[in-house]
PDB file of C-alpha atoms in Angstrom:
ATOM      1  CA  MET A   1       0.409 -35.275 -19.049  1.00 33.00           C
ATOM      2  CA  ALA A   2      -1.770 -36.253 -16.405  1.00 36.00           C
ATOM      3  CA  ALA A   3      -0.897 -32.994 -15.527  1.00 37.00           C
ATOM      4  CA  ASP A   4      -2.371 -31.184 -18.056  1.00 36.00           C
ATOM      5  CA  LEU A   5      -5.461 -32.629 -17.611  1.00 35.00           C
ATOM      6  CA  HIS A   6      -6.764 -30.106 -15.108  1.00 42.00           C
ATOM      7  CA  PRO A   7      -3.914 -27.125 -15.483  1.00 43.00           C
ATOM      8  CA  HIS A   8      -6.223 -24.449 -13.786  1.00 46.00           C
ATOM      9  CA  SER A   9      -6.372 -27.423 -10.550  1.00 44.00           C
ATOM     10  CA  LYS A  10      -4.620 -25.393  -8.007  1.00 46.00           C
ATOM     11  CA  LEU A  11      -5.708 -22.402  -9.388  1.00 43.00           C
ATOM     12  CA  PHE A  12      -9.084 -23.200  -7.979  1.00 43.00           C
ATOM     13  CA  ASN A  13      -8.708 -24.909  -5.255  1.00 48.00           C
ATOM     14  CA  GLU A  14      -7.087 -21.890  -3.725  1.00 48.00           C
ATOM     15  CA  LEU A  15     -10.602 -19.810  -4.801  1.00 47.00           C
ATOM     16  CA  HIS A  16     -11.966 -21.775  -1.963  1.00 53.00           C
ATOM     17  CA  GLN A  17     -10.060 -20.671   0.420  1.00 61.00           C
ATOM     18  CA  THR A  18     -10.474 -17.506   2.717  1.00 70.00           C
ATOM     19  CA  TYR A  19      -7.711 -16.566   4.629  1.00 75.00           C
ATOM     20  CA  PHE A  20      -7.201 -14.036   7.297  1.00 79.00           C
ATOM     21  CA  ARG A  21      -5.441 -12.629   9.762  1.00 83.00           C
ATOM     22  CA  ILE A  22      -5.714 -11.088  12.901  1.00 87.00           C
ATOM     23  CA  HIS A  23      -2.313  -8.448  13.474  1.00 86.00           C
ATOM     24  CA  ARG A  24      -3.778  -6.776  16.129  1.00 89.00           C
ATOM     25  CA  ILE A  25      -7.584  -5.999  18.194  1.00 93.00           C
ATOM     26  CA  ASP A  26      -7.964  -2.946  20.712  1.00 92.00           C
ATOM     27  CA  ARG A  27     -10.246  -0.320  22.279  1.00 94.00           C
ATOM     28  CA  ASN A  28      -8.425   2.840  22.178  1.00 93.00           C
ATOM     29  CA  LYS A  29      -9.505   6.304  23.244  1.00 94.00           C
ATOM     30  CA  ARG A  30      -7.996   8.956  21.993  1.00 94.00           C
ATOM     31  CA  ALA A  31      -7.296  12.415  23.091  1.00 93.00           C
ATOM     32  CA  PRO A  32      -8.343  15.682  20.377  1.00 93.00           C
ATOM     33  CA  GLU A  33      -5.229  16.486  19.399  1.00 93.00           C
ATOM     34  CA  TRP A  34      -4.143  11.658  17.868  1.00 93.00           C
ATOM     35  CA  SER A  35      -2.901  12.163  14.870  1.00 92.00           C
ATOM     36  CA  ILE A  36      -0.617  10.314  12.321  1.00 91.00           C
ATOM     37  CA  ASP A  37       0.554  11.604   9.003  1.00 89.00           C
ATOM     38  CA  LYS A  38       0.301  10.331   5.807  1.00 89.00           C
ATOM     39  CA  THR A  39       0.541   6.368   5.301  1.00 88.00           C
ATOM     40  CA  ASP A  40      -0.206   2.914   4.619  1.00 88.00           C
ATOM     41  CA  ARG A  41      -0.665  -0.597   5.785  1.00 88.00           C
ATOM     42  CA  PRO A  42      -0.393  -4.013   3.879  1.00 86.00           C
ATOM     43  CA  TYR A  43      -3.862  -5.363   6.076  1.00 89.00           C
ATOM     44  CA  THR A  44      -7.681  -4.043   6.067  1.00 93.00           C
ATOM     45  CA  VAL A  45      -7.840  -1.477   9.313  1.00 94.00           C
ATOM     46  CA  PHE A  46     -11.343  -1.813  10.685  1.00 96.00           C
ATOM     47  CA  TRP A  47     -13.526   0.851  13.258  1.00 97.00           C
ATOM     48  CA  TYR A  48     -16.300   1.224  14.758  1.00 97.00           C
ATOM     49  CA  VAL A  49     -16.962   4.697  16.726  1.00 97.00           C
ATOM     50  CA  HIS A  50     -18.170   4.288  20.656  1.00 96.00           C
ATOM     51  CA  ALA A  51     -18.296   7.720  20.914  1.00 95.00           C
ATOM     52  CA  GLY A  52     -16.033  10.816  19.965  1.00 94.00           C
ATOM     53  CA  GLU A  53     -15.907  11.524  15.976  1.00 93.00           C
ATOM     54  CA  LYS A  54     -12.279  12.348  14.376  1.00 94.00           C
ATOM     55  CA  THR A  55     -11.946  13.585  10.486  1.00 94.00           C
ATOM     56  CA  VAL A  56      -9.462  11.106   8.488  1.00 95.00           C
ATOM     57  CA  LYS A  57      -8.415  11.314   5.010  1.00 96.00           C
ATOM     58  CA  ILE A  58      -8.840   8.374   3.269  1.00 95.00           C
ATOM     59  CA  ASN A  59      -6.891   8.400  -0.744  1.00 92.00           C
ATOM     60  CA  ASP A  60      -6.752  11.971  -0.188  1.00 93.00           C
ATOM     61  CA  VAL A  61     -10.832  12.330   0.468  1.00 95.00           C
ATOM     62  CA  SER A  62     -11.831  13.864   3.808  1.00 96.00           C
ATOM     63  CA  TYR A  63     -14.896  12.029   6.212  1.00 96.00           C
ATOM     64  CA  HIS A  64     -15.741  13.092   9.028  1.00 94.00           C
ATOM     65  CA  VAL A  65     -15.615   9.522  11.157  1.00 95.00           C
ATOM     66  CA  GLN A  66     -18.861   9.739  14.312  1.00 95.00           C
ATOM     67  CA  GLU A  67     -20.434   8.258  16.382  1.00 96.00           C
ATOM     68  CA  GLY A  68     -22.371   4.356  15.999  1.00 97.00           C
ATOM     69  CA  GLU A  69     -20.188   4.292  12.206  1.00 97.00           C
ATOM     70  CA  LEU A  70     -18.002   1.298  11.382  1.00 97.00           C
ATOM     71  CA  VAL A  71     -15.168   2.961   8.927  1.00 97.00           C
ATOM     72  CA  VAL A  72     -12.968   0.286   6.740  1.00 95.00           C
ATOM     73  CA  PHE A  73      -9.247   1.779   5.625  1.00 95.00           C
ATOM     74  CA  PRO A  74      -8.360  -0.449   2.452  1.00 92.00           C
ATOM     75  CA  SER A  75      -5.217  -2.524   2.570  1.00 88.00           C
ATOM     76  CA  GLN A  76      -2.256  -0.243   0.442  1.00 84.00           C
ATOM     77  CA  VAL A  77      -4.501   2.585   0.323  1.00 90.00           C
ATOM     78  CA  PRO A  78      -2.994   5.971   1.494  1.00 91.00           C
ATOM     79  CA  PHE A  79      -3.937   7.601   4.856  1.00 94.00           C
ATOM     80  CA  GLU A  80      -4.345   9.752   7.802  1.00 94.00           C
ATOM     81  CA  ILE A  81      -5.619  10.931  10.494  1.00 94.00           C
ATOM     82  CA  LEU A  82      -6.595  15.070  11.785  1.00 93.00           C
ATOM     83  CA  LYS A  83      -5.923  16.269  14.860  1.00 91.00           C
ATOM     84  CA  SER A  84      -9.612  17.678  16.517  1.00 84.00           C
ATOM     85  CA  LYS A  85     -10.579  20.776  18.140  1.00 83.00           C
ATOM     86  CA  GLU A  86     -12.279  18.808  20.985  1.00 77.00           C
ATOM     87  CA  LYS A  87     -13.909  16.300  20.753  1.00 86.00           C
ATOM     88  CA  GLY A  88     -11.435  12.811  20.937  1.00 91.00           C
ATOM     89  CA  LEU A  89     -12.541   8.671  19.874  1.00 94.00           C
ATOM     90  CA  ASP A  90     -13.963   5.729  21.869  1.00 96.00           C
ATOM     91  CA  HIS A  91     -13.676   3.251  19.114  1.00 97.00           C
ATOM     92  CA  PHE A  92     -13.022  -0.751  18.499  1.00 96.00           C
ATOM     93  CA  GLU A  93      -9.981  -2.076  16.119  1.00 96.00           C
ATOM     94  CA  ILE A  94      -9.267  -4.301  13.979  1.00 95.00           C
ATOM     95  CA  ALA A  95      -6.090  -4.793  11.333  1.00 92.00           C
ATOM     96  CA  LEU A  96      -6.774  -7.791   9.065  1.00 89.00           C
ATOM     97  CA  GLU A  97      -5.396  -9.441   6.101  1.00 85.00           C
ATOM     98  CA  ASN A  98      -8.967 -10.906   3.821  1.00 83.00           C
ATOM     99  CA  ARG A  99      -8.827 -12.356   0.842  1.00 78.00           C
ATOM    100  CA  LEU A 100     -10.516 -14.636  -0.862  1.00 75.00           C
ATOM    101  CA  GLY A 101      -8.156 -16.942  -2.935  1.00 66.00           C
ATOM    102  CA  PRO A 102      -5.744 -13.876  -3.852  1.00 68.00           C
ATOM    103  CA  PHE A 103      -8.537 -11.686  -4.319  1.00 75.00           C
ATOM    104  CA  HIS A 104      -7.843  -8.612  -1.031  1.00 79.00           C
ATOM    105  CA  LEU A 105     -12.028  -8.982   0.069  1.00 82.00           C
ATOM    106  CA  MET A 106     -12.868  -4.824   0.445  1.00 83.00           C
ATOM    107  CA  SER A 107     -11.625  -4.010  -2.521  1.00 82.00           C
ATOM    108  CA  LEU A 108     -13.140  -7.149  -4.488  1.00 81.00           C
ATOM    109  CA  TYR A 109     -16.580  -6.784  -3.695  1.00 86.00           C
ATOM    110  CA  GLN A 110     -16.171  -2.499  -3.426  1.00 88.00           C
ATOM    111  CA  PHE A 111     -17.590  -1.813   0.383  1.00 91.00           C
ATOM    112  CA  PRO A 112     -18.342   1.775   1.239  1.00 94.00           C
ATOM    113  CA  ILE A 113     -15.101   3.614   3.622  1.00 95.00           C
ATOM    114  CA  ILE A 114     -17.519   4.964   6.139  1.00 96.00           C
ATOM    115  CA  THR A 115     -21.101   3.415   6.656  1.00 96.00           C
ATOM    116  CA  ARG A 116     -23.598   3.841   9.776  1.00 96.00           C
ATOM    117  CA  LEU A 117     -25.471   0.785  11.347  1.00 96.00           C
ATOM    118  CA  ALA A 118     -28.385   1.260  12.825  1.00 94.00           C
ATOM    119  CA  GLU A 119     -29.359   0.055  16.472  1.00 93.00           C
ATOM    120  CA  THR A 120     -30.206  -3.578  15.100  1.00 95.00           C
ATOM    121  CA  PRO A 121     -29.064  -7.663  16.774  1.00 96.00           C
ATOM    122  CA  GLU A 122     -26.888  -7.214  13.974  1.00 96.00           C
ATOM    123  CA  THR A 123     -25.181  -4.617  15.340  1.00 96.00           C
ATOM    124  CA  LYS A 124     -24.998  -6.096  18.229  1.00 97.00           C
ATOM    125  CA  GLN A 125     -23.831  -8.978  17.683  1.00 97.00           C
ATOM    126  CA  LEU A 126     -20.805  -7.483  15.956  1.00 97.00           C
ATOM    127  CA  LEU A 127     -19.730  -5.984  18.591  1.00 97.00           C
ATOM    128  CA  ASP A 128     -20.416  -8.875  21.323  1.00 97.00           C
ATOM    129  CA  LEU A 129     -18.234 -10.653  18.862  1.00 97.00           C
ATOM    130  CA  TRP A 130     -15.807  -7.938  18.766  1.00 96.00           C
ATOM    131  CA  GLN A 131     -15.727  -7.925  22.372  1.00 96.00           C
ATOM    132  CA  GLN A 132     -14.679 -11.579  22.875  1.00 96.00           C
ATOM    133  CA  LEU A 133     -11.450 -11.119  20.624  1.00 94.00           C
ATOM    134  CA  LEU A 134     -10.512  -8.543  22.230  1.00 94.00           C
ATOM    135  CA  GLN A 135     -10.578 -10.452  25.435  1.00 93.00           C
ATOM    136  CA  GLU A 136      -9.282 -13.789  23.330  1.00 91.00           C
ATOM    137  CA  TRP A 137      -6.523 -11.207  21.389  1.00 90.00           C
ATOM    138  CA  SER A 138      -2.817 -11.161  22.794  1.00 83.00           C
ATOM    139  CA  PRO A 139      -0.185 -10.755  20.265  1.00 75.00           C
ATOM    140  CA  GLU A 140       1.023 -14.084  20.048  1.00 73.00           C
ATOM    141  CA  LYS A 141      -1.327 -15.101  18.435  1.00 70.00           C
ATOM    142  CA  ARG A 142      -0.118 -13.512  14.974  1.00 68.00           C
ATOM    143  CA  ASN A 143       2.828 -16.360  15.069  1.00 65.00           C
ATOM    144  CA  PRO A 144       1.318 -19.054  17.314  1.00 63.00           C
ATOM    145  CA  PHE A 145       4.061 -22.105  16.700  1.00 59.00           C
ATOM    146  CA  SER A 146       7.364 -20.017  16.734  1.00 59.00           C
ATOM    147  CA  PRO A 147      10.357 -22.201  16.572  1.00 58.00           C
ATOM    148  CA  GLU A 148      12.666 -23.196  19.820  1.00 63.00           C
ATOM    149  CA  ASN A 149      16.455 -24.469  19.381  1.00 59.00           C
ATOM    150  CA  GLY A 150      15.425 -25.453  15.577  1.00 62.00           C
ATOM    151  CA  LYS A 151      12.289 -27.505  15.738  1.00 67.00           C
ATOM    152  CA  LEU A 152       8.141 -25.929  15.567  1.00 64.00           C
ATOM    153  CA  GLN A 153       6.236 -27.854  18.559  1.00 70.00           C
ATOM    154  CA  PHE A 154       2.794 -28.013  18.064  1.00 74.00           C
ATOM    155  CA  ASP A 155       0.674 -28.137  21.290  1.00 79.00           C
ATOM    156  CA  LEU A 156      -2.625 -29.330  21.229  1.00 87.00           C
ATOM    157  CA  ASN A 157      -3.865 -27.663  23.518  1.00 85.00           C
ATOM    158  CA  GLN A 158      -2.239 -24.529  21.329  1.00 82.00           C
ATOM    159  CA  THR A 159      -3.815 -25.339  18.266  1.00 85.00           C
ATOM    160  CA  ILE A 160      -7.396 -25.876  19.924  1.00 88.00           C
ATOM    161  CA  ARG A 161      -6.939 -22.273  21.285  1.00 86.00           C
ATOM    162  CA  LEU A 162      -5.699 -21.226  18.045  1.00 85.00           C
ATOM    163  CA  LEU A 163      -8.743 -22.955  15.832  1.00 88.00           C
ATOM    164  CA  THR A 164     -11.596 -21.461  18.496  1.00 91.00           C
ATOM    165  CA  PHE A 165      -9.929 -18.098  18.034  1.00 91.00           C
ATOM    166  CA  ASN A 166     -10.077 -18.421  14.154  1.00 88.00           C
ATOM    167  CA  ALA A 167     -13.745 -19.815  14.338  1.00 92.00           C
ATOM    168  CA  LEU A 168     -14.528 -16.527  16.104  1.00 93.00           C
ATOM    169  CA  THR A 169     -12.811 -14.333  13.712  1.00 92.00           C
ATOM    170  CA  LEU A 170     -14.643 -15.808  11.036  1.00 90.00           C
ATOM    171  CA  ASN A 171     -17.508 -15.321  13.177  1.00 94.00           C
ATOM    172  CA  TRP A 172     -16.874 -11.666  13.162  1.00 95.00           C
ATOM    173  CA  LEU A 173     -15.544 -11.639   9.747  1.00 92.00           C
ATOM    174  CA  GLN A 174     -18.999 -13.105   8.762  1.00 93.00           C
ATOM    175  CA  THR A 175     -21.231 -11.106  10.396  1.00 96.00           C
ATOM    176  CA  VAL A 176     -19.281  -7.417   8.647  1.00 95.00           C
ATOM    177  CA  LEU A 177     -19.823  -8.655   5.756  1.00 93.00           C
ATOM    178  CA  SER A 178     -23.438  -9.301   6.196  1.00 95.00           C
ATOM    179  CA  LEU A 179     -24.234  -5.873   7.547  1.00 96.00           C
ATOM    180  CA  LEU A 180     -22.770  -4.324   4.622  1.00 94.00           C
ATOM    181  CA  GLN A 181     -24.140  -6.190   1.906  1.00 94.00           C
ATOM    182  CA  PRO A 182     -26.398  -3.808   0.994  1.00 94.00           C
ATOM    183  CA  TYR A 183     -23.944  -0.938   0.739  1.00 92.00           C
ATOM    184  CA  ALA A 184     -21.566  -3.291  -1.375  1.00 89.00           C
ATOM    185  CA  GLU A 185     -21.012  -1.673  -5.336  1.00 86.00           C
ATOM    186  CA  GLU A 186     -20.334  -5.152  -6.783  1.00 81.00           C
ATOM    187  CA  LEU A 187     -22.285  -8.371  -5.477  1.00 81.00           C
ATOM    188  CA  PHE A 188     -20.298 -10.525  -8.655  1.00 80.00           C
ATOM    189  CA  PRO A 189     -17.274  -9.584  -9.310  1.00 78.00           C
ATOM    190  CA  THR A 190     -15.590 -11.044 -12.351  1.00 77.00           C
ATOM    191  CA  VAL A 191     -12.381 -11.671 -13.298  1.00 74.00           C
ATOM    192  CA  ASP A 192     -11.132 -13.234 -16.875  1.00 77.00           C
ATOM    193  CA  THR A 193      -8.871 -16.888 -15.177  1.00 78.00           C
ATOM    194  CA  ARG A 194      -6.003 -16.486 -16.773  1.00 81.00           C
ATOM    195  CA  PHE A 195      -4.551 -13.113 -14.832  1.00 81.00           C
ATOM    196  CA  GLN A 196      -6.097 -15.400 -11.447  1.00 78.00           C
ATOM    197  CA  GLN A 197      -3.551 -17.730 -12.349  1.00 83.00           C
ATOM    198  CA  LEU A 198      -1.168 -14.688 -13.195  1.00 88.00           C
ATOM    199  CA  PHE A 199      -1.460 -13.668 -10.085  1.00 86.00           C
ATOM    200  CA  TYR A 200      -0.767 -16.985  -8.780  1.00 84.00           C
ATOM    201  CA  PHE A 201       2.316 -16.717 -10.406  1.00 90.00           C
ATOM    202  CA  ILE A 202       3.559 -13.481  -9.281  1.00 91.00           C
ATOM    203  CA  ASN A 203       3.397 -14.485  -5.773  1.00 87.00           C
ATOM    204  CA  ASP A 204       5.255 -17.082  -5.751  1.00 89.00           C
ATOM    205  CA  HIS A 205       7.582 -16.178  -8.336  1.00 92.00           C
ATOM    206  CA  LEU A 206       8.628 -12.772  -6.976  1.00 92.00           C
ATOM    207  CA  ALA A 207      12.214 -13.251  -5.628  1.00 92.00           C
ATOM    208  CA  GLU A 208      12.504 -14.042  -9.211  1.00 93.00           C
ATOM    209  CA  LYS A 209      13.603 -12.183 -12.336  1.00 92.00           C
ATOM    210  CA  LEU A 210       9.405 -11.463 -13.728  1.00 93.00           C
ATOM    211  CA  THR A 211       9.949  -9.505 -16.867  1.00 94.00           C
ATOM    212  CA  LEU A 212       7.124  -9.208 -19.430  1.00 94.00           C
ATOM    213  CA  LYS A 213       7.659 -12.024 -22.142  1.00 95.00           C
ATOM    214  CA  ARG A 214       7.820 -13.529 -19.000  1.00 94.00           C
ATOM    215  CA  LEU A 215       3.933 -13.091 -17.498  1.00 93.00           C
ATOM    216  CA  ALA A 216       3.065 -13.246 -20.986  1.00 93.00           C
ATOM    217  CA  ASP A 217       4.424 -17.188 -21.416  1.00 93.00           C
ATOM    218  CA  GLU A 218       2.669 -18.053 -19.037  1.00 92.00           C
ATOM    219  CA  VAL A 219      -0.325 -16.884 -19.804  1.00 90.00           C
ATOM    220  CA  TYR A 220       0.198 -18.001 -23.425  1.00 92.00           C
ATOM    221  CA  LEU A 221       0.107 -14.135 -25.000  1.00 92.00           C
ATOM    222  CA  SER A 222       1.812 -11.938 -26.763  1.00 94.00           C
ATOM    223  CA  GLU A 223       3.657  -9.039 -24.892  1.00 94.00           C
ATOM    224  CA  SER A 224       1.111  -6.461 -26.607  1.00 94.00           C
ATOM    225  CA  HIS A 225      -2.233  -8.433 -25.393  1.00 93.00           C
ATOM    226  CA  LEU A 226      -0.562  -9.337 -21.763  1.00 92.00           C
ATOM    227  CA  SER A 227      -0.164  -5.094 -21.936  1.00 92.00           C
ATOM    228  CA  LEU A 228      -4.684  -4.688 -23.652  1.00 91.00           C
ATOM    229  CA  LEU A 229      -5.361  -6.625 -20.927  1.00 87.00           C
ATOM    230  CA  PHE A 230      -3.640  -4.675 -17.774  1.00 87.00           C
ATOM    231  CA  ARG A 231      -4.771  -1.287 -18.747  1.00 86.00           C
ATOM    232  CA  LYS A 232      -8.068  -2.510 -19.663  1.00 82.00           C
ATOM    233  CA  HIS A 233      -9.131  -3.768 -16.249  1.00 78.00           C
ATOM    234  CA  LEU A 234      -6.740  -3.189 -14.161  1.00 77.00           C
ATOM    235  CA  LYS A 235      -5.658   0.502 -15.249  1.00 78.00           C
ATOM    236  CA  MET A 236      -2.277  -1.069 -15.333  1.00 85.00           C
ATOM    237  CA  ALA A 237       0.644  -1.815 -16.939  1.00 91.00           C
ATOM    238  CA  PRO A 238       2.289  -5.313 -16.314  1.00 91.00           C
ATOM    239  CA  MET A 239       4.945  -5.019 -14.931  1.00 93.00           C
ATOM    240  CA  GLU A 240       3.780  -1.838 -12.363  1.00 90.00           C
ATOM    241  CA  TYR A 241       1.480  -4.405 -11.016  1.00 89.00           C
ATOM    242  CA  VAL A 242       4.737  -6.809 -10.141  1.00 92.00           C
ATOM    243  CA  ARG A 243       6.599  -3.400  -8.477  1.00 91.00           C
ATOM    244  CA  MET A 244       2.651  -3.039  -6.211  1.00 87.00           C
ATOM    245  CA  VAL A 245       3.187  -6.746  -5.363  1.00 89.00           C
ATOM    246  CA  ARG A 246       6.599  -6.518  -4.439  1.00 92.00           C
ATOM    247  CA  MET A 247       5.868  -2.942  -2.589  1.00 90.00           C
ATOM    248  CA  GLN A 248       2.484  -5.371  -0.097  1.00 87.00           C
ATOM    249  CA  LYS A 249       5.002  -7.683   0.333  1.00 90.00           C
ATOM    250  CA  ALA A 250       7.871  -5.883   1.662  1.00 91.00           C
ATOM    251  CA  ARG A 251       4.833  -3.563   4.020  1.00 88.00           C
ATOM    252  CA  GLU A 252       3.429  -7.283   5.058  1.00 86.00           C
ATOM    253  CA  LEU A 253       7.020  -8.404   5.858  1.00 90.00           C
ATOM    254  CA  LEU A 254       8.304  -5.397   7.566  1.00 90.00           C
ATOM    255  CA  LEU A 255       5.298  -4.887  10.339  1.00 85.00           C
ATOM    256  CA  SER A 256       5.089  -8.971  10.893  1.00 81.00           C
ATOM    257  CA  THR A 257       8.769 -10.246  10.988  1.00 85.00           C
ATOM    258  CA  THR A 258      12.044  -8.832  12.581  1.00 87.00           C
ATOM    259  CA  MET A 259      13.841 -10.132   8.198  1.00 90.00           C
ATOM    260  CA  PRO A 260      16.961  -7.114   8.386  1.00 92.00           C
ATOM    261  CA  LEU A 261      16.000  -4.820   4.666  1.00 93.00           C
ATOM    262  CA  LYS A 262      18.400  -6.986   3.045  1.00 93.00           C
ATOM    263  CA  GLN A 263      16.894 -10.269   3.340  1.00 93.00           C
ATOM    264  CA  VAL A 264      13.352  -8.085   2.156  1.00 93.00           C
ATOM    265  CA  ALA A 265      14.925  -6.897  -0.324  1.00 93.00           C
ATOM    266  CA  GLU A 266      16.226 -10.736  -1.697  1.00 94.00           C
ATOM    267  CA  THR A 267      12.595 -12.025  -0.793  1.00 94.00           C
ATOM    268  CA  ILE A 268      10.662  -9.630  -3.283  1.00 92.00           C
ATOM    269  CA  GLY A 269      13.431  -9.808  -6.297  1.00 93.00           C
ATOM    270  CA  PHE A 270      15.380  -6.403  -5.678  1.00 93.00           C
ATOM    271  CA  ASP A 271      19.130  -7.149  -6.547  1.00 90.00           C
ATOM    272  CA  GLU A 272      20.728  -4.670  -3.327  1.00 91.00           C
ATOM    273  CA  GLN A 273      18.565  -3.043  -0.259  1.00 92.00           C
ATOM    274  CA  SER A 274      19.448   0.746  -2.322  1.00 93.00           C
ATOM    275  CA  GLN A 275      16.663  -0.757  -4.901  1.00 93.00           C
ATOM    276  CA  LEU A 276      14.425  -1.984  -2.388  1.00 92.00           C
ATOM    277  CA  SER A 277      14.869   1.407  -0.606  1.00 92.00           C
ATOM    278  CA  ARG A 278      14.546   3.494  -3.403  1.00 92.00           C
ATOM    279  CA  ALA A 279      11.043   1.348  -4.976  1.00 92.00           C
ATOM    280  CA  PHE A 280       9.843   1.728  -1.481  1.00 90.00           C
ATOM    281  CA  ARG A 281       9.810   5.453  -0.746  1.00 89.00           C
ATOM    282  CA  GLN A 282       8.888   6.631  -4.248  1.00 88.00           C
ATOM    283  CA  THR A 283       5.759   4.291  -3.268  1.00 86.00           C
ATOM    284  CA  VAL A 284       4.851   5.187  -0.433  1.00 84.00           C
ATOM    285  CA  GLY A 285       6.513   8.267   0.841  1.00 82.00           C
ATOM    286  CA  VAL A 286       9.178   6.656   4.361  1.00 86.00           C
ATOM    287  CA  SER A 287      11.962   4.252   4.259  1.00 90.00           C
ATOM    288  CA  PRO A 288      11.508   0.492   5.201  1.00 91.00           C
ATOM    289  CA  ALA A 289      12.973   1.121   8.264  1.00 90.00           C
ATOM    290  CA  GLU A 290      10.240   3.712   9.185  1.00 88.00           C
ATOM    291  CA  TYR A 291       7.671   2.263   7.960  1.00 87.00           C
ATOM    292  CA  ARG A 292       8.394  -0.542  10.641  1.00 88.00           C
ATOM    293  CA  ARG A 293       9.222   1.714  13.450  1.00 84.00           C
ATOM    294  CA  ASN A 294       5.449   3.398  12.503  1.00 78.00           C
ATOM    295  CA  GLY A 295       3.596   0.340  11.816  1.00 71.00           C
ATOM    296  CA  ASP A 296       1.854  -0.562  15.214  1.00 59.00           C
ATOM    297  CA  HIS A 297      -0.407   2.027  15.736  1.00 55.00           C
ATOM    298  CA  ILE A 298      -3.101   1.277  13.677  1.00 56.00           C
TER     299      ILE A 298
END
């Protein structure tokens, strides 16, 4: 009976959690002919352009990025990098998962794709933090505690180093959000709590058989009412959303683990690997294996 007094306690506790995880940090000097075919990523990619210029397409819209600009490649949004004729590109880059509860920060507040940063103390602070992160970064920080002989060892010195790095990352992210705040299209986004509850439920049960009836029962709505809410607020059907979340999880597992494709399929609720391959190609445009092979260049 006591559990029924606070049916959403897990939801509201988790909404206070800011989740961030860096996948890669670089400073790259790209040749004019450098290009990337159309693809997407399960995390947000940030650039700061030190010098040069480049034409990119994000969600099929062309942008000409130049020196002094902060560029955001949103999670799960298709992009491509086009060849240049003359100038190359010198830029900072961070690939970062960033969420408030279940929501991606860049999408939640609808920040612009490109923002020209003025030469201010705040911009200098951002670049200084970026340089510090670059100096401290190593790929091992993606998975700092790896099992050996079936056991995990939590070395205290390693834990302290990880916390120090995470504090630096959080400072960097806070500075980015502060610089972008004047340009956010949505400063006070609101979400129906039933959606929030359902988002957690879907994430927690991806490996299981999810049907429209099961989703509707979870939030005590009829199937037709739930479908109406999804189309009104998310512009998609409930099962389309489930498919989108499964493809997002597939992207994450392909790029952050060496998990066999059959196991990836089972983890996100597909009975067969062939079902995953077909759905992934329809959504992303390439096979899961090809996505994994090409995954670490942005």
